[in-house]
């Protein structure tokens, strides 16, 4: 029987802890790019409440007005919410007794507005590439 997908983005899936953010951007991070997005990620041994913790960042350098930054972050959150099932199909993240987790940050690289459909396709591309990278690191 096929498992039903849940298209939600709960508070426990958000990366808010300063300590975890320092862990993510400290040593040992990895990065993937699909313009206009960049994904920075790292794996952790002791995961948070959710197996994947995510943050979205849009620089003030790219968008001077807060309304534009908020729109870009809204596009990122929506694209992640619709495509996060790509990551949750991995056994190391979907197993309830697993202690491994992933910390991720999506960074906005474009200075121009981008259509939501393009963001969605780039997000899907990054998540597939990340899942492949996590599978190969699990095997080795």
Coordinates of C-alpha atoms in Angstrom, one line a residue:
X1 CA 0.0 0.0 0.0
X2 CA 1.3 3.4 -0.9
X3 CA 2.1 5.8 1.9
X4 CA 0.2 9.1 1.8
X5 CA 2.4 12.2 1.4
X6 CA 2.0 15.0 3.8
X7 CA 2.6 18.4 2.3
X8 CA 3.2 20.4 5.5
X9 CA 6.1 22.4 6.9
X10 CA 6.0 22.2 10.7
X11 CA 7.8 24.3 13.2
X12 CA 10.1 21.4 14.3
X13 CA 11.4 21.2 10.7
X14 CA 12.7 24.7 10.8
X15 CA 16.3 25.4 11.7
X16 CA 16.1 28.1 14.4
X17 CA 18.8 27.1 16.9
X18 CA 21.9 29.3 16.8
X19 CA 24.0 26.3 17.9
X20 CA 22.7 24.2 15.0
X21 CA 23.1 27.1 12.5
X22 CA 26.8 27.5 13.7
X23 CA 27.2 23.7 13.1
X24 CA 25.8 24.0 9.6
X25 CA 28.0 27.0 8.6
X26 CA 31.0 25.8 10.5
X27 CA 33.4 23.2 9.2
X28 CA 32.4 20.2 7.2
X29 CA 29.6 21.7 5.2
X30 CA 28.8 20.7 1.7
X31 CA 27.1 22.8 -1.0
X32 CA 25.0 22.3 -4.2
X33 CA 23.9 25.0 -6.6
X34 CA 21.1 25.3 -9.1
X35 CA 20.8 29.0 -10.0
X36 CA 19.0 31.0 -8.4
X37 CA 19.3 28.7 -5.4
X38 CA 22.2 27.3 -3.4
X39 CA 21.9 24.5 -0.9
X40 CA 24.3 24.2 2.1
X41 CA 23.9 21.0 4.1
X42 CA 25.6 18.9 6.6
X43 CA 24.7 15.6 8.4
X44 CA 24.5 15.3 12.1
X45 CA 24.7 12.3 14.4
X46 CA 22.1 13.6 16.9
X47 CA 19.1 14.8 15.0
X48 CA 16.6 17.4 16.1
X49 CA 12.9 16.5 16.6
X50 CA 12.6 16.2 12.8
X51 CA 15.1 14.3 10.7
X52 CA 15.6 17.3 8.4
X53 CA 15.9 20.9 9.7
X54 CA 15.7 23.7 7.1
X55 CA 16.3 27.4 6.9
X56 CA 15.7 29.9 4.1
X57 CA 17.8 33.0 3.5
X58 CA 17.5 35.9 1.2
X59 CA 20.2 38.5 1.4
X60 CA 19.5 42.2 1.8
X61 CA 22.2 42.7 -0.8
X62 CA 20.0 41.1 -3.4
X63 CA 16.6 42.6 -2.4
X64 CA 16.7 46.0 -0.6
X65 CA 13.0 46.0 0.3
X66 CA 11.6 43.6 2.9
X67 CA 8.5 42.9 0.9
X68 CA 10.7 41.4 -1.9
X69 CA 12.8 39.4 0.5
X70 CA 9.6 38.0 2.1
X71 CA 8.2 37.0 -1.2
X72 CA 11.3 35.1 -2.2
X73 CA 11.4 33.3 1.2
X74 CA 7.7 32.4 0.7
X75 CA 8.5 30.9 -2.7
X76 CA 11.4 28.9 -1.2
X77 CA 9.2 27.6 1.7
X78 CA 6.4 26.6 -0.7
X79 CA 8.8 24.8 -3.1
X80 CA 10.4 22.9 -0.2
X81 CA 7.0 22.0 1.3
X82 CA 5.8 20.6 -2.0
X83 CA 9.0 18.6 -2.7
X84 CA 10.4 17.5 0.7
X85 CA 9.0 14.0 0.1
X86 CA 12.1 13.4 -2.1
X87 CA 14.3 13.4 1.0
X88 CA 11.9 11.5 3.3
X89 CA 12.0 8.5 1.0
X90 CA 15.6 7.8 2.2
X91 CA 15.7 5.0 4.8
X92 CA 18.2 6.8 7.1
X93 CA 15.8 9.7 7.4
X94 CA 12.4 7.9 7.4
X95 CA 13.3 5.2 10.0
X96 CA 11.8 6.2 13.4
X97 CA 14.8 4.7 15.3
X98 CA 17.4 6.5 13.3
X99 CA 19.6 9.1 15.0
X100 CA 21.1 10.7 11.9
X101 CA 19.7 14.0 10.7
X102 CA 20.4 16.6 8.0
X103 CA 20.7 20.4 8.5
X104 CA 20.0 22.5 5.4
X105 CA 20.0 26.1 4.3
X106 CA 18.6 27.4 1.1
X107 CA 20.3 30.6 -0.1
X108 CA 18.8 32.9 -2.7
X109 CA 21.4 34.0 -5.3
X110 CA 19.4 36.1 -7.8
X111 CA 18.9 39.8 -7.7
X112 CA 15.8 39.6 -10.0
X113 CA 12.4 38.1 -9.3
X114 CA 12.0 34.5 -10.4
X115 CA 8.8 32.7 -11.3
X116 CA 7.6 30.2 -8.7
X117 CA 7.6 27.4 -11.3
X118 CA 11.3 27.8 -11.9
X119 CA 12.0 27.9 -8.1
X120 CA 9.9 24.7 -7.8
X121 CA 11.9 22.9 -10.5
X122 CA 15.3 24.0 -9.1
X123 CA 14.3 23.0 -5.6
X124 CA 13.3 19.5 -7.0
X125 CA 16.7 19.3 -8.7
X126 CA 18.6 20.2 -5.6
X127 CA 16.6 17.7 -3.4
X128 CA 17.2 14.9 -5.9
X129 CA 20.9 15.7 -6.0
X130 CA 21.0 15.8 -2.2
X131 CA 19.2 12.5 -1.8
X132 CA 21.7 10.9 -4.2
X133 CA 24.6 12.4 -2.3
X134 CA 23.2 11.2 1.1
X135 CA 22.7 7.7 -0.4
X136 CA 26.2 7.4 -1.7
X137 CA 27.7 8.7 1.6
X138 CA 25.5 6.1 3.5
X139 CA 26.9 3.3 1.4
X140 CA 30.6 4.2 1.9

